[in-house]
Amino acid sequence: MSIQHIKEILSIYEQKRRKAEKLQEKNIQNVYERFPRIETIDNEIRKLGLIMTKSLLKSSSNAQAIFENYKQRTDQLSLEKISILKENSISIHFSKISYSCEYCKDTGFVNTGKKCSCLKQQLINKAYSLSNLSTVLEKENFNTFDLSLFADVAHGAQHCSPRQNILEILSICEHFVMNFSKVSQESLLFFGPTGVGKTFLINCIAKALLDKGKIVLYLTAIKMFEILEGIRFHATKDKKIYDLLFDSDLLIIDDLGTELTNAFTNSELFNIINTRILINKKTVISTNLTPEDIKDRYDDRIFSRLLSSKYCCLKFYGDDLRAM
Ligand SMILES: [Zn+2]
């Protein structure tokens, strides 16, 4: 993501912070106007704090007594304040700033200096809006999935009709979303020809997980290898997307097999798939290739990972819905 886009997001954070601070000032002012005694109490508590600090600087040997005295007086004032607030049904937290994200206080960063999950999500949302996928997700999600599009009659030599088959796949995908954070949950490999619902289901999963606040990165295989080649051979500084290939909660690689395969793509693909298995991050891969094609086209170690117990392989079939 470009610096410009990150700046745009951070300026929205600044606006949010200012808005929250203004609201806090307004809330305090409202309460002070209605109950001047509360303002007096707050001023008193502030003054007592200053007096205590000065006294401690003058006579540190008396620290215990000075502190006790301060505590006794402020406790009394605080109790009086709470009772006025309660009597008038005002929240005792009325003077607290109400941030939309309490973790980072609308700064986008947590105490350790790392990005807050809300900022990570904003960056992904931005990436989505840039790639136009967010509009697709409004149309293509679990709520709009239309089972009736799938024929309920036998298809070739398949045991189930396309409708029965997609119904089973749909339930596995819903299970995948529900159990997404479980270690035991497998990644998904969708295979089958074009136009039988693979990309639609990918969008369903992406939307459901984005709504759960998960970080989802969607890339076609061609785009993913373009990014990897840019970093490896042209020193492109697309490091954020590169990191997300490993860090995102869900990585979706759409249309695997449409890229030009060579030693470089083989080794990068293995690295991504294998690393994500090792750090228990889920991946969804869709491809028009059959398992046999995958075996012919990619390294054995890629084939063995994709066809291992870490991946649930789902076969899509039926008539091309796009041609209907
Ligand atoms: Zn946050």
GROMACS .gro file of C-alpha atoms and ligand atoms in nm:
model
  325
    1MET     CA    1   0.000   0.000   0.000
    2SER     CA    2   0.134   0.342  -0.089
    3ILE     CA    3   0.241   0.600   0.170
    4GLN     CA    4  -0.039   0.824   0.041
    5HIS     CA    5  -0.305   0.564   0.130
    6ILE     CA    6  -0.158   0.509   0.476
    7LYS     CA    7  -0.152   0.886   0.533
    8GLU     CA    8  -0.519   0.905   0.434
    9ILE     CA    9  -0.609   0.637   0.688
   10LEU     CA   10  -0.404   0.798   0.965
   11SER     CA   11  -0.566   1.135   0.899
   12ILE     CA   12  -0.906   0.968   0.952
   13TYR     CA   13  -0.770   0.842   1.286
   14GLU     CA   14  -0.669   1.195   1.379
   15GLN     CA   15  -1.016   1.323   1.294
   16LYS     CA   16  -1.171   1.048   1.507
   17ARG     CA   17  -0.945   1.139   1.800
   18ARG     CA   18  -1.031   1.508   1.775
   19LYS     CA   19  -1.400   1.428   1.755
   20ALA     CA   20  -1.377   1.207   2.065
   21GLU     CA   21  -1.185   1.478   2.255
   22LYS     CA   22  -1.437   1.747   2.157
   23LEU     CA   23  -1.722   1.526   2.269
   24GLN     CA   24  -1.546   1.471   2.601
   25GLU     CA   25  -1.506   1.850   2.652
   26LYS     CA   26  -1.873   1.900   2.567
   27ASN     CA   27  -1.982   1.629   2.810
   28ILE     CA   28  -1.775   1.777   3.092
   29GLN     CA   29  -1.905   2.127   3.019
   30ASN     CA   30  -2.265   2.003   3.021
   31VAL     CA   31  -2.223   1.836   3.360
   32TYR     CA   32  -2.042   2.138   3.507
   33GLU     CA   33  -2.318   2.370   3.391
   34ARG     CA   34  -2.588   2.155   3.545
   35PHE     CA   35  -2.392   2.077   3.863
   36PRO     CA   36  -2.138   2.349   3.947
   37ARG     CA   37  -2.047   2.161   4.264
   38ILE     CA   38  -1.889   1.889   4.049
   39GLU     CA   39  -1.663   2.144   3.881
   40THR     CA   40  -1.565   2.275   4.225
   41ILE     CA   41  -1.486   1.920   4.341
   42ASP     CA   42  -1.272   1.849   4.033
   43ASN     CA   43  -1.082   2.175   4.087
   44GLU     CA   44  -1.037   2.093   4.454
   45ILE     CA   45  -0.896   1.748   4.374
   46ARG     CA   46  -0.654   1.902   4.124
   47LYS     CA   47  -0.544   2.161   4.381
   48LEU     CA   48  -0.494   1.898   4.651
   49GLY     CA   49  -0.272   1.706   4.408
   50LEU     CA   50  -0.052   2.012   4.353
   51ILE     CA   51  -0.037   2.083   4.727
   52MET     CA   52   0.063   1.723   4.796
   53THR     CA   53   0.343   1.735   4.535
   54LYS     CA   54   0.478   2.063   4.679
   55SER     CA   55   0.462   1.929   5.037
   56LEU     CA   56   0.644   1.611   4.935
   57LEU     CA   57   0.921   1.816   4.775
   58LYS     CA   58   0.957   2.025   5.090
   59SER     CA   59   0.946   1.745   5.343
   60SER     CA   60   0.999   1.396   5.211
   61SER     CA   61   1.033   1.253   5.566
   62ASN     CA   62   0.663   1.317   5.617
   63ALA     CA   63   0.563   1.147   5.294
   64GLN     CA   64   0.335   0.888   5.450
   65ALA     CA   65   0.134   1.142   5.649
   66ILE     CA   66   0.111   1.386   5.356
   67PHE     CA   67  -0.015   1.111   5.128
   68GLU     CA   68  -0.265   0.981   5.385
   69ASN     CA   69  -0.404   1.331   5.429
   70TYR     CA   70  -0.433   1.379   5.053
   71LYS     CA   71  -0.603   1.044   5.009
   72GLN     CA   72  -0.853   1.103   5.288
   73ARG     CA   73  -0.959   1.440   5.149
   74THR     CA   74  -0.978   1.333   4.784
   75ASP     CA   75  -1.169   1.015   4.878
   76GLN     CA   76  -1.427   1.228   5.055
   77LEU     CA   77  -1.464   1.461   4.756
   78SER     CA   78  -1.481   1.169   4.512
   79LEU     CA   79  -1.757   1.006   4.716
   80GLU     CA   80  -1.957   1.329   4.716
   81LYS     CA   81  -1.909   1.359   4.339
   82ILE     CA   82  -2.019   0.999   4.276
   83SER     CA   83  -2.329   1.045   4.486
   84ILE     CA   84  -2.432   1.361   4.291
   85LEU     CA   85  -2.376   1.177   3.963
   86LYS     CA   86  -2.569   0.869   4.072
   87GLU     CA   87  -2.861   1.071   4.207
   88ASN     CA   88  -2.889   1.236   3.867
   89SER     CA   89  -2.834   0.919   3.663
   90ILE     CA   90  -2.513   1.043   3.506
   91SER     CA   91  -2.238   0.793   3.423
   92ILE     CA   92  -1.943   0.819   3.662
   93HIS     CA   93  -1.726   0.793   3.349
   94PHE     CA   94  -1.881   1.106   3.193
   95SER     CA   95  -1.541   1.278   3.172
   96LYS     CA   96  -1.369   0.983   3.003
   97ILE     CA   97  -1.289   1.009   2.633
   98SER     CA   98  -1.496   0.760   2.439
   99TYR     CA   99  -1.270   0.628   2.162
  100SER     CA  100  -1.405   0.407   1.886
  101CYS     CA  101  -1.115   0.171   1.960
  102GLU     CA  102  -1.018   0.144   2.326
  103TYR     CA  103  -0.707  -0.062   2.249
  104CYS     CA  104  -0.523   0.209   2.058
  105LYS     CA  105  -0.728   0.511   2.168
  106ASP     CA  106  -0.783   0.588   1.800
  107THR     CA  107  -0.415   0.630   1.728
  108GLY     CA  108  -0.388   0.308   1.525
  109PHE     CA  109  -0.098   0.187   1.740
  110VAL     CA  110  -0.088  -0.003   2.070
  111ASN     CA  111   0.156   0.061   2.357
  112THR     CA  112   0.424  -0.165   2.215
  113GLY     CA  113   0.431   0.052   1.903
  114LYS     CA  114   0.276  -0.223   1.692
  115LYS     CA  115  -0.023  -0.165   1.467
  116CYS     CA  116  -0.358  -0.211   1.639
  117SER     CA  117  -0.583  -0.473   1.481
  118CYS     CA  118  -0.826  -0.195   1.387
  119LEU     CA  119  -0.556  -0.025   1.180
  120LYS     CA  120  -0.454  -0.354   1.019
  121GLN     CA  121  -0.817  -0.403   0.922
  122GLN     CA  122  -0.843  -0.049   0.787
  123LEU     CA  123  -0.539  -0.114   0.570
  124ILE     CA  124  -0.697  -0.429   0.434
  125ASN     CA  125  -1.030  -0.255   0.380
  126LYS     CA  126  -0.842   0.009   0.192
  127ALA     CA  127  -0.672  -0.260  -0.014
  128TYR     CA  128  -1.014  -0.410  -0.080
  129SER     CA  129  -1.168  -0.083  -0.184
  130LEU     CA  130  -0.875  -0.025  -0.417
  131SER     CA  131  -0.917  -0.365  -0.574
  132ASN     CA  132  -1.296  -0.322  -0.607
  133LEU     CA  133  -1.355  -0.645  -0.422
  134SER     CA  134  -1.564  -0.470  -0.154
  135THR     CA  135  -1.837  -0.403  -0.411
  136VAL     CA  136  -1.828  -0.766  -0.518
  137LEU     CA  137  -1.866  -0.874  -0.156
  138GLU     CA  138  -2.193  -0.683  -0.125
  139LYS     CA  139  -2.334  -0.897  -0.405
  140GLU     CA  140  -2.155  -1.224  -0.342
  141ASN     CA  141  -2.189  -1.351   0.013
  142PHE     CA  142  -2.350  -1.637   0.205
  143ASN     CA  143  -2.683  -1.448   0.210
  144THR     CA  144  -2.701  -1.414  -0.165
  145PHE     CA  145  -2.583  -1.765  -0.248
  146ASP     CA  146  -2.846  -1.912  -0.483
  147LEU     CA  147  -2.862  -2.288  -0.462
  148SER     CA  148  -3.128  -2.306  -0.733
  149LEU     CA  149  -2.867  -2.212  -0.995
  150PHE     CA  150  -2.711  -2.555  -0.952
  151ALA     CA  151  -2.870  -2.841  -1.144
  152ASP     CA  152  -3.036  -3.108  -0.934
  153VAL     CA  153  -2.983  -3.383  -1.191
  154ALA     CA  154  -2.693  -3.622  -1.230
  155HIS     CA  155  -2.381  -3.475  -1.386
  156GLY     CA  156  -2.171  -3.713  -1.593
  157ALA     CA  157  -2.027  -3.991  -1.386
  158GLN     CA  158  -2.053  -3.794  -1.058
  159HIS     CA  159  -2.221  -3.962  -0.768
  160CYS     CA  160  -2.412  -3.649  -0.655
  161SER     CA  161  -2.593  -3.380  -0.854
  162PRO     CA  162  -2.415  -3.042  -0.873
  163ARG     CA  163  -2.673  -2.907  -0.627
  164GLN     CA  164  -2.612  -3.180  -0.369
  165ASN     CA  165  -2.239  -3.134  -0.417
  166ILE     CA  166  -2.245  -2.754  -0.375
  167LEU     CA  167  -2.472  -2.791  -0.071
  168GLU     CA  168  -2.208  -3.008   0.093
  169ILE     CA  169  -1.931  -2.765  -0.005
  170LEU     CA  170  -2.138  -2.473   0.127
  171SER     CA  171  -2.173  -2.641   0.464
  172ILE     CA  172  -1.795  -2.710   0.477
  173CYS     CA  173  -1.729  -2.342   0.396
  174GLU     CA  174  -1.967  -2.227   0.671
  175HIS     CA  175  -1.797  -2.465   0.911
  176PHE     CA  176  -1.461  -2.323   0.800
  177VAL     CA  177  -1.573  -1.969   0.889
  178MET     CA  178  -1.723  -2.078   1.222
  179ASN     CA  179  -1.415  -2.274   1.330
  180PHE     CA  180  -1.166  -2.046   1.163
  181SER     CA  181  -0.951  -1.984   1.471
  182LYS     CA  182  -0.927  -2.349   1.573
  183VAL     CA  183  -0.590  -2.514   1.520
  184SER     CA  184  -0.765  -2.826   1.393
  185GLN     CA  185  -0.940  -2.637   1.112
  186GLU     CA  186  -0.796  -2.729   0.771
  187SER     CA  187  -0.726  -2.487   0.488
  188LEU     CA  188  -0.932  -2.525   0.171
  189LEU     CA  189  -0.843  -2.620  -0.184
  190PHE     CA  190  -1.119  -2.565  -0.441
  191PHE     CA  191  -1.072  -2.737  -0.771
  192GLY     CA  192  -1.296  -2.766  -1.075
  193PRO     CA  193  -1.365  -2.591  -1.406
  194THR     CA  194  -1.451  -2.224  -1.455
  195GLY     CA  195  -1.799  -2.099  -1.367
  196VAL     CA  196  -1.908  -2.357  -1.112
  197GLY     CA  197  -1.912  -2.133  -0.805
  198LYS     CA  198  -1.552  -2.137  -0.674
  199THR     CA  199  -1.495  -1.761  -0.680
  200PHE     CA  200  -1.844  -1.693  -0.545
  201LEU     CA  201  -1.772  -1.913  -0.243
  202ILE     CA  202  -1.434  -1.749  -0.195
  203ASN     CA  203  -1.613  -1.415  -0.177
  204CYS     CA  204  -1.862  -1.559   0.074
  205ILE     CA  205  -1.577  -1.670   0.299
  206ALA     CA  206  -1.387  -1.341   0.258
  207LYS     CA  207  -1.692  -1.133   0.351
  208ALA     CA  208  -1.784  -1.348   0.653
  209LEU     CA  209  -1.429  -1.329   0.792
  210LEU     CA  210  -1.384  -0.958   0.719
  211ASP     CA  211  -1.705  -0.901   0.912
  212LYS     CA  212  -1.551  -1.093   1.202
  213GLY     CA  213  -1.256  -0.852   1.197
  214LYS     CA  214  -1.014  -1.101   1.044
  215ILE     CA  215  -0.741  -0.987   0.813
  216VAL     CA  216  -0.808  -1.128   0.471
  217LEU     CA  217  -0.581  -1.090   0.172
  218TYR     CA  218  -0.726  -1.180  -0.166
  219LEU     CA  219  -0.495  -1.215  -0.463
  220THR     CA  220  -0.519  -1.390  -0.795
  221ALA     CA  221  -0.220  -1.618  -0.847
  222ILE     CA  222  -0.101  -1.395  -1.132
  223LYS     CA  223  -0.108  -1.085  -0.909
  224MET     CA  224   0.059  -1.269  -0.621
  225PHE     CA  225   0.354  -1.382  -0.834
  226GLU     CA  226   0.376  -1.034  -0.991
  227ILE     CA  227   0.419  -0.890  -0.641
  228LEU     CA  228   0.675  -1.156  -0.548
  229GLU     CA  229   0.873  -1.100  -0.869
  230GLY     CA  230   0.861  -0.724  -0.813
  231ILE     CA  231   1.016  -0.766  -0.471
  232ARG     CA  232   1.269  -1.030  -0.574
  233PHE     CA  233   1.388  -0.893  -0.908
  234HIS     CA  234   1.292  -0.525  -0.925
  235ALA     CA  235   1.331  -0.423  -0.560
  236THR     CA  236   0.968  -0.305  -0.552
  237LYS     CA  237   0.881  -0.180  -0.207
  238ASP     CA  238   0.552  -0.363  -0.175
  239LYS     CA  239   0.667  -0.510   0.155
  240LYS     CA  240   0.333  -0.460   0.330
  241ILE     CA  241   0.150  -0.690   0.091
  242TYR     CA  242   0.447  -0.927   0.102
  243ASP     CA  243   0.426  -0.948   0.482
  244LEU     CA  244   0.052  -1.005   0.457
  245LEU     CA  245   0.114  -1.315   0.245
  246PHE     CA  246   0.239  -1.465   0.571
  247ASP     CA  247   0.069  -1.256   0.841
  248SER     CA  248  -0.289  -1.225   0.715
  249ASP     CA  249  -0.538  -1.444   0.900
  250LEU     CA  250  -0.662  -1.574   0.567
  251LEU     CA  251  -0.477  -1.570   0.238
  252ILE     CA  252  -0.687  -1.639  -0.070
  253ILE     CA  253  -0.503  -1.740  -0.385
  254ASP     CA  254  -0.754  -1.736  -0.668
  255ASP     CA  255  -0.697  -1.914  -1.000
  256LEU     CA  256  -0.377  -2.096  -0.913
  257GLY     CA  257  -0.232  -2.239  -1.233
  258THR     CA  258  -0.304  -1.936  -1.455
  259GLU     CA  259   0.047  -1.802  -1.384
  260LEU     CA  260   0.362  -1.902  -1.569
  261THR     CA  261   0.526  -2.170  -1.360
  262ASN     CA  262   0.903  -2.177  -1.315
  263ALA     CA  263   1.160  -2.255  -1.047
  264PHE     CA  264   1.103  -1.914  -0.886
  265THR     CA  265   0.722  -1.945  -0.862
  266ASN     CA  266   0.757  -2.302  -0.736
  267SER     CA  267   0.990  -2.208  -0.455
  268GLU     CA  268   0.789  -1.896  -0.354
  269LEU     CA  269   0.461  -2.087  -0.359
  270PHE     CA  270   0.608  -2.363  -0.144
  271ASN     CA  271   0.749  -2.108   0.100
  272ILE     CA  272   0.411  -1.937   0.141
  273ILE     CA  273   0.205  -2.256   0.169
  274ASN     CA  274   0.451  -2.426   0.401
  275THR     CA  275   0.512  -2.126   0.627
  276ARG     CA  276   0.140  -2.068   0.668
  277ILE     CA  277   0.091  -2.433   0.766
  278LEU     CA  278   0.375  -2.406   1.021
  279ILE     CA  279   0.237  -2.090   1.183
  280ASN     CA  280  -0.118  -2.220   1.163
  281LYS     CA  281  -0.258  -1.957   0.929
  282LYS     CA  282  -0.540  -2.062   0.700
  283THR     CA  283  -0.528  -2.041   0.322
  284VAL     CA  284  -0.795  -2.086   0.057
  285ILE     CA  285  -0.675  -2.177  -0.289
  286SER     CA  286  -0.887  -2.210  -0.600
  287THR     CA  287  -0.769  -2.369  -0.920
  288ASN     CA  288  -0.898  -2.504  -1.250
  289LEU     CA  289  -0.630  -2.772  -1.229
  290THR     CA  290  -0.710  -3.127  -1.122
  291PRO     CA  291  -0.498  -3.288  -0.847
  292GLU     CA  292  -0.315  -3.476  -1.127
  293ASP     CA  293  -0.241  -3.145  -1.305
  294ILE     CA  294  -0.111  -3.001  -0.977
  295LYS     CA  295   0.119  -3.300  -0.940
  296ASP     CA  296   0.253  -3.254  -1.295
  297ARG     CA  297   0.290  -2.882  -1.275
  298TYR     CA  298   0.434  -2.813  -0.929
  299ASP     CA  299   0.710  -2.954  -0.709
  300ASP     CA  300   0.626  -3.272  -0.524
  301ARG     CA  301   0.659  -3.088  -0.194
  302ILE     CA  302   0.383  -2.841  -0.299
  303PHE     CA  303   0.163  -3.126  -0.413
  304SER     CA  304   0.223  -3.312  -0.087
  305ARG     CA  305   0.130  -3.007   0.123
  306LEU     CA  306  -0.188  -2.930  -0.076
  307LEU     CA  307  -0.302  -3.290  -0.069
  308SER     CA  308  -0.208  -3.339   0.297
  309SER     CA  309  -0.435  -3.347   0.600
  310LYS     CA  310  -0.377  -2.971   0.635
  311TYR     CA  311  -0.599  -2.905   0.333
  312CYS     CA  312  -0.956  -3.004   0.270
  313CYS     CA  313  -0.989  -3.059  -0.107
  314LEU     CA  314  -1.328  -2.976  -0.252
  315LYS     CA  315  -1.424  -3.074  -0.604
  316PHE     CA  316  -1.662  -2.839  -0.787
  317TYR     CA  317  -1.847  -2.951  -1.098
  318GLY     CA  318  -2.155  -2.874  -1.303
  319ASP     CA  319  -2.253  -2.659  -1.600
  320ASP     CA  320  -2.079  -2.325  -1.644
  321LEU     CA  321  -2.307  -2.082  -1.455
  322ARG     CA  322  -2.159  -1.788  -1.645
  323ALA     CA  323  -2.283  -1.931  -1.973
  324MET     CA  324  -2.641  -1.957  -1.847
  325ZN      ZN  325  -0.734   0.024   1.750
   0.00000   0.00000   0.00000
